[in-house]
PDB file of C-alpha atoms in Angstrom:
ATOM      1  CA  UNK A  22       0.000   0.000   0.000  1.00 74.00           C
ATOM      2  CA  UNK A  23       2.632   2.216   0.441  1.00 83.00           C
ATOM      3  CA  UNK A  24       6.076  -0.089   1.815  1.00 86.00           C
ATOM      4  CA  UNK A  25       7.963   1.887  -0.508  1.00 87.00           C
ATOM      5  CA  UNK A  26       7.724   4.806   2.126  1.00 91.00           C
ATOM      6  CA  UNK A  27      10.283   2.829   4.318  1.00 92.00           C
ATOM      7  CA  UNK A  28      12.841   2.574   2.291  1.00 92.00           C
ATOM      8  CA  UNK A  29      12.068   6.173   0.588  1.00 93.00           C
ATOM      9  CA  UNK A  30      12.590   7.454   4.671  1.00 93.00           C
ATOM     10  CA  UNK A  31      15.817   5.610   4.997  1.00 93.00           C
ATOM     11  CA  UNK A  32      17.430   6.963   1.337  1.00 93.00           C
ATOM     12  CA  UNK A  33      16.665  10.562   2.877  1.00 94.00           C
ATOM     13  CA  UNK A  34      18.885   9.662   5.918  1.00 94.00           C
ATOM     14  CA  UNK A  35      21.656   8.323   4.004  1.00 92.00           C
ATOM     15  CA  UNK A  36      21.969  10.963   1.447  1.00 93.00           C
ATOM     16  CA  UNK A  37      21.906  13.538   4.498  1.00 92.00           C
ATOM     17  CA  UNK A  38      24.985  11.366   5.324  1.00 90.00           C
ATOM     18  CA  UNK A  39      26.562  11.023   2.221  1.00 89.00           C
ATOM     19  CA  UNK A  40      26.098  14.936   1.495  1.00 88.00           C
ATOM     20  CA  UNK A  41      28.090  15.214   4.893  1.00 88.00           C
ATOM     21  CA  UNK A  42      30.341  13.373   4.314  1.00 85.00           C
ATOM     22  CA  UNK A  43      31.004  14.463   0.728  1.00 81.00           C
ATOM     23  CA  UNK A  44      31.141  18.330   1.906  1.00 82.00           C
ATOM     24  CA  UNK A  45      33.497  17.493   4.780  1.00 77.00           C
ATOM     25  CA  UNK A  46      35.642  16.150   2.004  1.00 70.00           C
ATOM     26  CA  UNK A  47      36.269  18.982   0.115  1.00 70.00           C
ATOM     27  CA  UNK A  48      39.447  20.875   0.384  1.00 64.00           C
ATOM     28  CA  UNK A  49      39.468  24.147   2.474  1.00 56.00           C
ATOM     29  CA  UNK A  50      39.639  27.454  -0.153  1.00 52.00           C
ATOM     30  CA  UNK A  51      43.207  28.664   0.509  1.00 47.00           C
ATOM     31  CA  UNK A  52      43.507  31.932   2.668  1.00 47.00           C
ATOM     32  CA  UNK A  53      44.100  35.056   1.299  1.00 47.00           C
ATOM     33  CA  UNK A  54      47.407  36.609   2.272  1.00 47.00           C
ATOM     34  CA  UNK A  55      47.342  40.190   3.666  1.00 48.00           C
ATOM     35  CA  UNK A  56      48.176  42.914   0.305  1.00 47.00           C
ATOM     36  CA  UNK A  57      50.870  43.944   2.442  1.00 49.00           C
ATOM     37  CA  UNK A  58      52.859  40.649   3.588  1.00 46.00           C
ATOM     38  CA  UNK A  59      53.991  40.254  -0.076  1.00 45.00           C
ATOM     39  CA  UNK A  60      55.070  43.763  -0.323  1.00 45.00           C
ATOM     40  CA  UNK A  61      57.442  44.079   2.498  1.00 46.00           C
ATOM     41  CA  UNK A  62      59.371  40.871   1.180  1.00 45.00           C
ATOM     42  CA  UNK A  63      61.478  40.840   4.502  1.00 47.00           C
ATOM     43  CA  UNK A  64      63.447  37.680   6.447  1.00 46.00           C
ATOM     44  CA  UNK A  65      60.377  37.240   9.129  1.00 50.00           C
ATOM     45  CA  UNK A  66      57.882  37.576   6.871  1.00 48.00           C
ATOM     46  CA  UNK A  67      59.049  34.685   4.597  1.00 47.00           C
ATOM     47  CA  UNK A  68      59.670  32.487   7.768  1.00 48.00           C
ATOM     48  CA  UNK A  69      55.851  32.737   8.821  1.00 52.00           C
ATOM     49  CA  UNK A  70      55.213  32.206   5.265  1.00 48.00           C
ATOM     50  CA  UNK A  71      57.259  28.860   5.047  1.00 50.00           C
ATOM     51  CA  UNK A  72      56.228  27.900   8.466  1.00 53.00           C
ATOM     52  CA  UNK A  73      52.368  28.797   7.744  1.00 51.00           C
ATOM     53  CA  UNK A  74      52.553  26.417   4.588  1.00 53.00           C
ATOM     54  CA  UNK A  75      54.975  23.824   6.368  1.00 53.00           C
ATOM     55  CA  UNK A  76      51.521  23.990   9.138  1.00 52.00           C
ATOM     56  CA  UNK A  77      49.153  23.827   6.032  1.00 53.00           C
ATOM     57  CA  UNK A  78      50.517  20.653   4.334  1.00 52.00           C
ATOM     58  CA  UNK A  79      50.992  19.143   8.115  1.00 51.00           C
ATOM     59  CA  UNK A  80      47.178  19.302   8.589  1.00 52.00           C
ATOM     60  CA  UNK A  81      46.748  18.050   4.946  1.00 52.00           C
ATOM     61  CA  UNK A  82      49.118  15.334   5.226  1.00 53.00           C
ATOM     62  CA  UNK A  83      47.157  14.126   8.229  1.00 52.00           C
ATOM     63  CA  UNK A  84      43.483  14.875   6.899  1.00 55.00           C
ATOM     64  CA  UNK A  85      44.289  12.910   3.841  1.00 58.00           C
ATOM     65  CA  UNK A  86      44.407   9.731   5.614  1.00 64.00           C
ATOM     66  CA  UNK A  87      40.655  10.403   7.320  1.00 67.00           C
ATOM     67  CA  UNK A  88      39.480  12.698   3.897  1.00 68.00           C
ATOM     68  CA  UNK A  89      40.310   9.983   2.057  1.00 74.00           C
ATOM     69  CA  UNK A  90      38.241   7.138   3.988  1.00 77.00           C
ATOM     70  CA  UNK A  91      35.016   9.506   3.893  1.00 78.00           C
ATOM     71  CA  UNK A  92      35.746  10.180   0.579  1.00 80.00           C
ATOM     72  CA  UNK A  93      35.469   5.639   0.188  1.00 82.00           C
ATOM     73  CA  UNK A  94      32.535   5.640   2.576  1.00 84.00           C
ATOM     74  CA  UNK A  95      30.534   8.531   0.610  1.00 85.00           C
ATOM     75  CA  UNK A  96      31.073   6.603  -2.545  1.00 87.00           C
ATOM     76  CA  UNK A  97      30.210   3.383  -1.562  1.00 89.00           C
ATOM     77  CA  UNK A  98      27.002   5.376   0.564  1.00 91.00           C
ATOM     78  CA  UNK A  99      26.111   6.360  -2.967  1.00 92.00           C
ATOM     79  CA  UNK A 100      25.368   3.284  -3.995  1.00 93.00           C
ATOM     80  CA  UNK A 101      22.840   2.427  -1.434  1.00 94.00           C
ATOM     81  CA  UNK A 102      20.864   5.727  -1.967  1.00 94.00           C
ATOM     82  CA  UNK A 103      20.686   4.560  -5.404  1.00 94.00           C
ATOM     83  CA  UNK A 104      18.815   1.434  -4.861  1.00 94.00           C
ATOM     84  CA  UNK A 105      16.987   3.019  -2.540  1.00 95.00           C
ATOM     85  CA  UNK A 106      15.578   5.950  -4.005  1.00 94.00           C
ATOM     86  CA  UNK A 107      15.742   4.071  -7.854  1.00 93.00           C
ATOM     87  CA  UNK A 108      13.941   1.133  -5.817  1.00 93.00           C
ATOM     88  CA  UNK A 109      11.224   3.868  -4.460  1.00 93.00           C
ATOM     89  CA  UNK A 110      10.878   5.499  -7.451  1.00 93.00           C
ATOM     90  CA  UNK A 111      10.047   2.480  -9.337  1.00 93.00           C
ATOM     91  CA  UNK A 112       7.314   1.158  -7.019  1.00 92.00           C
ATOM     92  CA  UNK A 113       6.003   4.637  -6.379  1.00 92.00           C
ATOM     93  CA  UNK A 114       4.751   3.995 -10.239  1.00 92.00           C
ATOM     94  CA  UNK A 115       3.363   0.648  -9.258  1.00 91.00           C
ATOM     95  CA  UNK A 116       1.380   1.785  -6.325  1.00 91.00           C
ATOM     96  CA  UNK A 117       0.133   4.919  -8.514  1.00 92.00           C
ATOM     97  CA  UNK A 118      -0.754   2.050 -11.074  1.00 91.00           C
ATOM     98  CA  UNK A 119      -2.753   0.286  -8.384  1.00 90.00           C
ATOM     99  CA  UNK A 120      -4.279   3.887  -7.139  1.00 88.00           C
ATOM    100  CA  UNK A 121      -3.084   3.439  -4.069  1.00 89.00           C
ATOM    101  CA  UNK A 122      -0.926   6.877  -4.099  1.00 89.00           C
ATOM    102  CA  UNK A 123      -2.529   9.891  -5.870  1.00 88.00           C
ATOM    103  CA  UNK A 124      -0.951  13.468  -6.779  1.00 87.00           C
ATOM    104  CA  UNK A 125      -3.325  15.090  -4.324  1.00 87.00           C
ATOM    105  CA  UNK A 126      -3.558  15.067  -0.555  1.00 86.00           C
ATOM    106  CA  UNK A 127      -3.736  13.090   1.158  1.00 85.00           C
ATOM    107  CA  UNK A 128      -1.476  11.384  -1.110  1.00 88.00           C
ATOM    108  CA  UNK A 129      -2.060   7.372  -0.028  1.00 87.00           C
ATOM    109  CA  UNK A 130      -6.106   6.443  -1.189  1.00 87.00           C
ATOM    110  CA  UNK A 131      -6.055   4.188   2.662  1.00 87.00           C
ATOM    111  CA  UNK A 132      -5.522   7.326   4.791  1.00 86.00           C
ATOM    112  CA  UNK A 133      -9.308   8.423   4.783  1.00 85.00           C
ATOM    113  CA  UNK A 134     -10.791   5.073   6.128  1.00 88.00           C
ATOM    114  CA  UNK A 135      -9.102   3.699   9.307  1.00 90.00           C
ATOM    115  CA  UNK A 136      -9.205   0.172   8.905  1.00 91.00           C
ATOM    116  CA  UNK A 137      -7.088   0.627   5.546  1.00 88.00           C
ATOM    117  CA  UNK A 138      -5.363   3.148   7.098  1.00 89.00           C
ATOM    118  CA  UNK A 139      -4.056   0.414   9.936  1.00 90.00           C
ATOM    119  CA  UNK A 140      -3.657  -2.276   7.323  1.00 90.00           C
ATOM    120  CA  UNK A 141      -1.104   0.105   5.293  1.00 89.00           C
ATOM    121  CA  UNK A 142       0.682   0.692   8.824  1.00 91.00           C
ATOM    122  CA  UNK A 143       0.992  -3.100   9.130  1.00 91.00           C
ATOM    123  CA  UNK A 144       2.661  -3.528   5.626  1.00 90.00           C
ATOM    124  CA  UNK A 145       5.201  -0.473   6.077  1.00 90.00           C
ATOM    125  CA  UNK A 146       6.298  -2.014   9.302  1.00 92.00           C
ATOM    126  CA  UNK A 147       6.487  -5.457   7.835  1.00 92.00           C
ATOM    127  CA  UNK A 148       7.396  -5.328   4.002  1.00 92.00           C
ATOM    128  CA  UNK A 149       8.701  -2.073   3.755  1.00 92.00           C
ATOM    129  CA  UNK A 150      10.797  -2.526   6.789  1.00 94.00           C
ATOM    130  CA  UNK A 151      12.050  -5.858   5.155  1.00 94.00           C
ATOM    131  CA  UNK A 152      12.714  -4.177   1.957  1.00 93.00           C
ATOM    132  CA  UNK A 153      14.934  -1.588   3.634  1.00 94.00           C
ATOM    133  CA  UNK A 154      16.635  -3.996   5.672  1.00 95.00           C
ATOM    134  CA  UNK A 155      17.607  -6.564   2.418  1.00 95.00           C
ATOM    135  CA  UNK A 156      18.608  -3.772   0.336  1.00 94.00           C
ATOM    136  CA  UNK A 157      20.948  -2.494   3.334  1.00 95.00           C
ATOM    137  CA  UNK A 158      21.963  -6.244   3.477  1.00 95.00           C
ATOM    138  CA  UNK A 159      22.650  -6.528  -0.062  1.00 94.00           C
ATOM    139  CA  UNK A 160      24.568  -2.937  -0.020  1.00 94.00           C
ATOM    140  CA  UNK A 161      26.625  -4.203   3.037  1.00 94.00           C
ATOM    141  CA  UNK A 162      28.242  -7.471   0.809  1.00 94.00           C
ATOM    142  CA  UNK A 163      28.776  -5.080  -2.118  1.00 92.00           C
ATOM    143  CA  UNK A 164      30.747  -3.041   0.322  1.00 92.00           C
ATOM    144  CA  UNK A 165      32.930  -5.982   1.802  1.00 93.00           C
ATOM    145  CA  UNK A 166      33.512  -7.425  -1.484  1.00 92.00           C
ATOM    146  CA  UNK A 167      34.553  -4.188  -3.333  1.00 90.00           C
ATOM    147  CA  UNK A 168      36.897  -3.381  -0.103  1.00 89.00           C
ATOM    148  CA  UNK A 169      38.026  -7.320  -0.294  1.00 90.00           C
ATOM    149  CA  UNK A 170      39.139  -6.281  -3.900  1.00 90.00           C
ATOM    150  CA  UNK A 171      40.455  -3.037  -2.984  1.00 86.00           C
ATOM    151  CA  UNK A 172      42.912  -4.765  -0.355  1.00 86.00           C
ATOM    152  CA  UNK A 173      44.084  -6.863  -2.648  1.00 87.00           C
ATOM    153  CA  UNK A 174      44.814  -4.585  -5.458  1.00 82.00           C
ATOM    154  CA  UNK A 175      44.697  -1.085  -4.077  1.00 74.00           C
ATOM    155  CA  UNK A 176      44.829   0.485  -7.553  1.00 71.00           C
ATOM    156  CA  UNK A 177      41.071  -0.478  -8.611  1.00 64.00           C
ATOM    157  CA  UNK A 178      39.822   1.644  -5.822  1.00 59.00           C
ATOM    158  CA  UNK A 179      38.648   3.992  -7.830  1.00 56.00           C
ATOM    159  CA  UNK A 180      37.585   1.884 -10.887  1.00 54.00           C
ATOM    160  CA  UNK A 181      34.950   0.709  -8.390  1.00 50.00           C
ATOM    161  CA  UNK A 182      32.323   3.143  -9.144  1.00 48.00           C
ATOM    162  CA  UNK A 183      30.078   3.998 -11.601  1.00 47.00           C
TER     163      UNK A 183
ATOM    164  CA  UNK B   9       5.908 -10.462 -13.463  1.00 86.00           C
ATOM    165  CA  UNK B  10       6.762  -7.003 -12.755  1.00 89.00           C
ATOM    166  CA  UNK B  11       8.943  -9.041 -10.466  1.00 92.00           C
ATOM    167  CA  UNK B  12      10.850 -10.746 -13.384  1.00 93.00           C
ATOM    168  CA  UNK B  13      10.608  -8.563 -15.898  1.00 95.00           C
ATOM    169  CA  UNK B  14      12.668  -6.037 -13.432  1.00 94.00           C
ATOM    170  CA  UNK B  15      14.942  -8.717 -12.401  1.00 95.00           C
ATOM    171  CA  UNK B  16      15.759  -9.183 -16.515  1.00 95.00           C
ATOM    172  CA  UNK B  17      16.362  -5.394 -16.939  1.00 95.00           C
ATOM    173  CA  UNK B  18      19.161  -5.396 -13.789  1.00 95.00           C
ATOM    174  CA  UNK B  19      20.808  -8.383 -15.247  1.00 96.00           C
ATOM    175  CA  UNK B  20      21.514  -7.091 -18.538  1.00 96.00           C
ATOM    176  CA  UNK B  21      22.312  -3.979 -17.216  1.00 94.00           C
ATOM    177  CA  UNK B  22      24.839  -5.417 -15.163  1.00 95.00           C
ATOM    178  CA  UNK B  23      26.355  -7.734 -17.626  1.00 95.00           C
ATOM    179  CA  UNK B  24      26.118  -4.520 -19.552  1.00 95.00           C
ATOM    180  CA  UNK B  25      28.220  -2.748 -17.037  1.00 93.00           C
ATOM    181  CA  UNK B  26      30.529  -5.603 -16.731  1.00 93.00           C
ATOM    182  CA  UNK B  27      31.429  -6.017 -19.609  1.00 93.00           C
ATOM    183  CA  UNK B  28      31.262  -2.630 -22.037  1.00 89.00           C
ATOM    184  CA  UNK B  29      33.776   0.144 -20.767  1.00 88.00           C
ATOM    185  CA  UNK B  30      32.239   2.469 -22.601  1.00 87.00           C
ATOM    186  CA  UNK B  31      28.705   1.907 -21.183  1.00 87.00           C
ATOM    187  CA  UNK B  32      30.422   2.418 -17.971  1.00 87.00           C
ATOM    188  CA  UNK B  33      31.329   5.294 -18.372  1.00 88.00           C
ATOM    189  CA  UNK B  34      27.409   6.749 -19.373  1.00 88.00           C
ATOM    190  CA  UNK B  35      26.604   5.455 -15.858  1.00 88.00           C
ATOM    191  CA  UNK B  36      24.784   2.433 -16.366  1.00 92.00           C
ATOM    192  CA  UNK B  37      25.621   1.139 -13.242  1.00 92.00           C
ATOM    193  CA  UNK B  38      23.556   3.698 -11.619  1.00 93.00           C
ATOM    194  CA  UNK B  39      20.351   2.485 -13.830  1.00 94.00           C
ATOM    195  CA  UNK B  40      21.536  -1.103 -12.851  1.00 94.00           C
ATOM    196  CA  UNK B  41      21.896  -0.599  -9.010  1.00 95.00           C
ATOM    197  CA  UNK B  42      17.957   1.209  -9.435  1.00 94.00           C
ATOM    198  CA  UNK B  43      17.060  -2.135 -11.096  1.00 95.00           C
ATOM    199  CA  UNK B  44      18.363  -3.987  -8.597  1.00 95.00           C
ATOM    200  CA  UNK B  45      17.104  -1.995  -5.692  1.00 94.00           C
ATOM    201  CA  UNK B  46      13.005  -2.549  -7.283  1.00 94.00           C
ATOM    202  CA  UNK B  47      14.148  -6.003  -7.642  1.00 95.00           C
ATOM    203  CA  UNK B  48      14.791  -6.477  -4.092  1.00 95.00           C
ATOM    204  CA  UNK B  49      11.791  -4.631  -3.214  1.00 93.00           C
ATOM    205  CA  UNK B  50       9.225  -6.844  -5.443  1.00 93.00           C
ATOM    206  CA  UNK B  51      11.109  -9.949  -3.786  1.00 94.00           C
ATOM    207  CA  UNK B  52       9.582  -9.021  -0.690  1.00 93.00           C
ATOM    208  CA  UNK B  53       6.440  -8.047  -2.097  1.00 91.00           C
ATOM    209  CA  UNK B  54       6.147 -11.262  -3.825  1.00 92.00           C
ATOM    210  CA  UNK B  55       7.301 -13.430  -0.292  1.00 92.00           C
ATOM    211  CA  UNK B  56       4.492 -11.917   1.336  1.00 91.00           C
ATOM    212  CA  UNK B  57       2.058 -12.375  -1.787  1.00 89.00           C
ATOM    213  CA  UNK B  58       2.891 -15.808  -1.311  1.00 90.00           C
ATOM    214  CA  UNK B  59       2.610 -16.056   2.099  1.00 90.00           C
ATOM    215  CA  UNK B  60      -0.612 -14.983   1.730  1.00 87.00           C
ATOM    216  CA  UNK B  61      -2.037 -16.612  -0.899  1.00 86.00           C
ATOM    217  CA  UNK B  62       0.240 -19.732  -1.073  1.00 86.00           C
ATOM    218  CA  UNK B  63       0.587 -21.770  -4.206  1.00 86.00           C
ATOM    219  CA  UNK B  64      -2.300 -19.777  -5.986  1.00 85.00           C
ATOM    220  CA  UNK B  65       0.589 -17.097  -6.086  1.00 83.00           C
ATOM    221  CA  UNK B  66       2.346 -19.188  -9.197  1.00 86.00           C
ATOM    222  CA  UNK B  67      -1.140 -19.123 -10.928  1.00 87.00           C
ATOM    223  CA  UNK B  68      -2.214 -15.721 -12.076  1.00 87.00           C
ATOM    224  CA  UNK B  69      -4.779 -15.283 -14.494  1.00 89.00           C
ATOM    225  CA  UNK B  70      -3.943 -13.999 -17.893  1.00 90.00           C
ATOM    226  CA  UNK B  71      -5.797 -10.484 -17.238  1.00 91.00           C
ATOM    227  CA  UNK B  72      -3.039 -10.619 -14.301  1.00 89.00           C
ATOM    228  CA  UNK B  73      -0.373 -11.668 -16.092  1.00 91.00           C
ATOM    229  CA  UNK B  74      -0.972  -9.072 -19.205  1.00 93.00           C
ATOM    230  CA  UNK B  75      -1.081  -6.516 -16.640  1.00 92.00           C
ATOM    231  CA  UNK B  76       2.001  -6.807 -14.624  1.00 90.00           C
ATOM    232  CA  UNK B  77       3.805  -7.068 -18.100  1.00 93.00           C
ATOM    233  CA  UNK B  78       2.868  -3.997 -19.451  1.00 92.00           C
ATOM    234  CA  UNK B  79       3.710  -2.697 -15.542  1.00 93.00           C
ATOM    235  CA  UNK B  80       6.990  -4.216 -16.056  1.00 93.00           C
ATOM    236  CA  UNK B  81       7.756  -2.486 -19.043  1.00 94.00           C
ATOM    237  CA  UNK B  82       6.608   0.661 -17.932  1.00 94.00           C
ATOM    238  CA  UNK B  83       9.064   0.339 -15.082  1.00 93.00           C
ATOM    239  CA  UNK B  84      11.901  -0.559 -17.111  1.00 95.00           C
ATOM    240  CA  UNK B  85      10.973   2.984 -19.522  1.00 95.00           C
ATOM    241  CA  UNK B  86      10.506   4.867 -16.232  1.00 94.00           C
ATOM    242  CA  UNK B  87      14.220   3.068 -14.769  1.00 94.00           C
ATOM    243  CA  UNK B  88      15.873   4.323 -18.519  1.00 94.00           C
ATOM    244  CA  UNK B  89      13.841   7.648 -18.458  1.00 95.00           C
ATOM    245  CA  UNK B  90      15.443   8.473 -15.314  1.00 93.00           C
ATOM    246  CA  UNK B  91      18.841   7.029 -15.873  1.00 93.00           C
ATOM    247  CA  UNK B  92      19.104   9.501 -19.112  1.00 93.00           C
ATOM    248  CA  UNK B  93      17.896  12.550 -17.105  1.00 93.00           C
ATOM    249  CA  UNK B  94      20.711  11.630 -14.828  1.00 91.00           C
ATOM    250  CA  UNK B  95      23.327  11.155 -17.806  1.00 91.00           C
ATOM    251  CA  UNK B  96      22.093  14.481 -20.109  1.00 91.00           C
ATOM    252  CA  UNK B  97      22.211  16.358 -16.443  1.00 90.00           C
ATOM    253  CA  UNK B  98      26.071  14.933 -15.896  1.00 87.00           C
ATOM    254  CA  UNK B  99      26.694  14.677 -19.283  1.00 86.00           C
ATOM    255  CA  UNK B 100      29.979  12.359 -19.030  1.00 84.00           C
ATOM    256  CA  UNK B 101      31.335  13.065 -22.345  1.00 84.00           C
ATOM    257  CA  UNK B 102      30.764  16.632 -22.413  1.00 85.00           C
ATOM    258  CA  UNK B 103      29.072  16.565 -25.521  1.00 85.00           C
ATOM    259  CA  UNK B 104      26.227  19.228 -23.943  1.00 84.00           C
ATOM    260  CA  UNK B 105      29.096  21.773 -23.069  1.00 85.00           C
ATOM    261  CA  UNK B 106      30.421  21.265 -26.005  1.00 86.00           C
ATOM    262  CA  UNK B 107      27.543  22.134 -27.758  1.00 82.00           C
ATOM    263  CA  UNK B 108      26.822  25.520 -25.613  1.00 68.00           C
TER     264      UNK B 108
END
């Protein structure tokens, strides 16, 4: 009646993730220096300015490590939203085929009448809750295979996408 | 039948994507993990249908069988109607910014 909701609810939470993850990933914009730092070209002045970028690639050096595992987990998060929200899409047509969802409130035909109200309850918290949980399942072996592959040969990391 | 006919489209799709570099690189693994993820769904859907109805469930009438088909298909054109909005709108081989 409408178990596609389930799943739908869960793709929203993991591409809140994934767009968290993806925007923590992104490298800082680099700091302007002051107009006048370059212009008074002195001894000091280039000694912050080698110690300020020997600081810079420091914290790079050790963000890569961590940028670079939410950059794998964001990637891999993708595909899960995929099948979920491809998954949901595709039975959102079924269920409008059956006219059990319409394009005007309230949306699902069972949430008028009680009794098919309860009855669409009981299916979201039995089939869609199984559908979420399988797909999850069936993301979580894609991951551990694609990371057993990417242990043993490091360079198809990134072939594993798309 | 919407169950199988789905279940066909993310197969080919994924030999598809196994196989063709160059379909790869269009994103056709994003149309087959969408495949895959409706498959998964109408698994379920179809345990419970025959938990329900039991052995009956293998026996649809033709009427039944005629329309899940043509619901099959029309999943599989919605599934590739998405999965080219998604291409044009990334456009992989730059051939739309080349063009403006």
């Amino acid at each position: 009646m409408a178990c596609f909701l389930v799943p739908a609810a869960e793709a929203v939470v993991t591409t809140v993730i994934e767009k968290v993850l993806d925007s923590s990933n992104r490298p800082a914009k680099a700091t302007k220096l002051p107009a006048n730092s370059a212009a008074t070209g002195t001894a000091d002045s280039t000694a912050d300015l080698s110690e300020a970028h020997g600081a810079t690639a420091a914290v790079a050096d050790a963000s890569t490590n961590t940028g670079g595992m939410r950059n794998k987990i964001a990637r891999k998060l993708r595909w899960l939203n995929i099948m979920l929200w491809g998954g949901s899409a595709l039975l959102c047509l079924e269920h409008i085929w059956h006219g059990e969802v319409v394009p005007f409130p309230p949306f699902l035909t069972a949430m008028p009448d009680p009794v098919a109200r309860a009855e669409m309850l009981h299916e979201m918290a039995t089939a869609g809750v199984l559908m979420a949980v399988l797909i999850t399942a069936a993301w979580g072996g894609m991951v551990a295979i694609s990371t057993m592959i990417e242990k043993r040969n490091p360079a198809v990391s990134r072939e594993a996408g798309e | 039948m919407t169950l199988l006919i789905t279940l066909f489209a993310a197969i080919i799709t994924t030999i598809i994507w196994y196989t063709r570099a160059g379909a790869r690189e269009l994103k056709i693994g994003t149309l087959g993990l969408m495949f895959w993820g409706a498959s998964i769904m109408w698994t379920v859907d179809a345990i419970f249908g025959f938990a329900e109805e039991g052995a009956d469930f293998f026996v649809p009438t033709s009427g039944k069988i005629l329309n899940d088909a043509f619901l099959g298909f029309s999943v599989v054109a919605l599934g590739l109607l998405i999965w080219t909005v998604i291409m044009v709108a990334k456009d992989p081989k730059g051939i739309i910014r080349s063009i403006r």
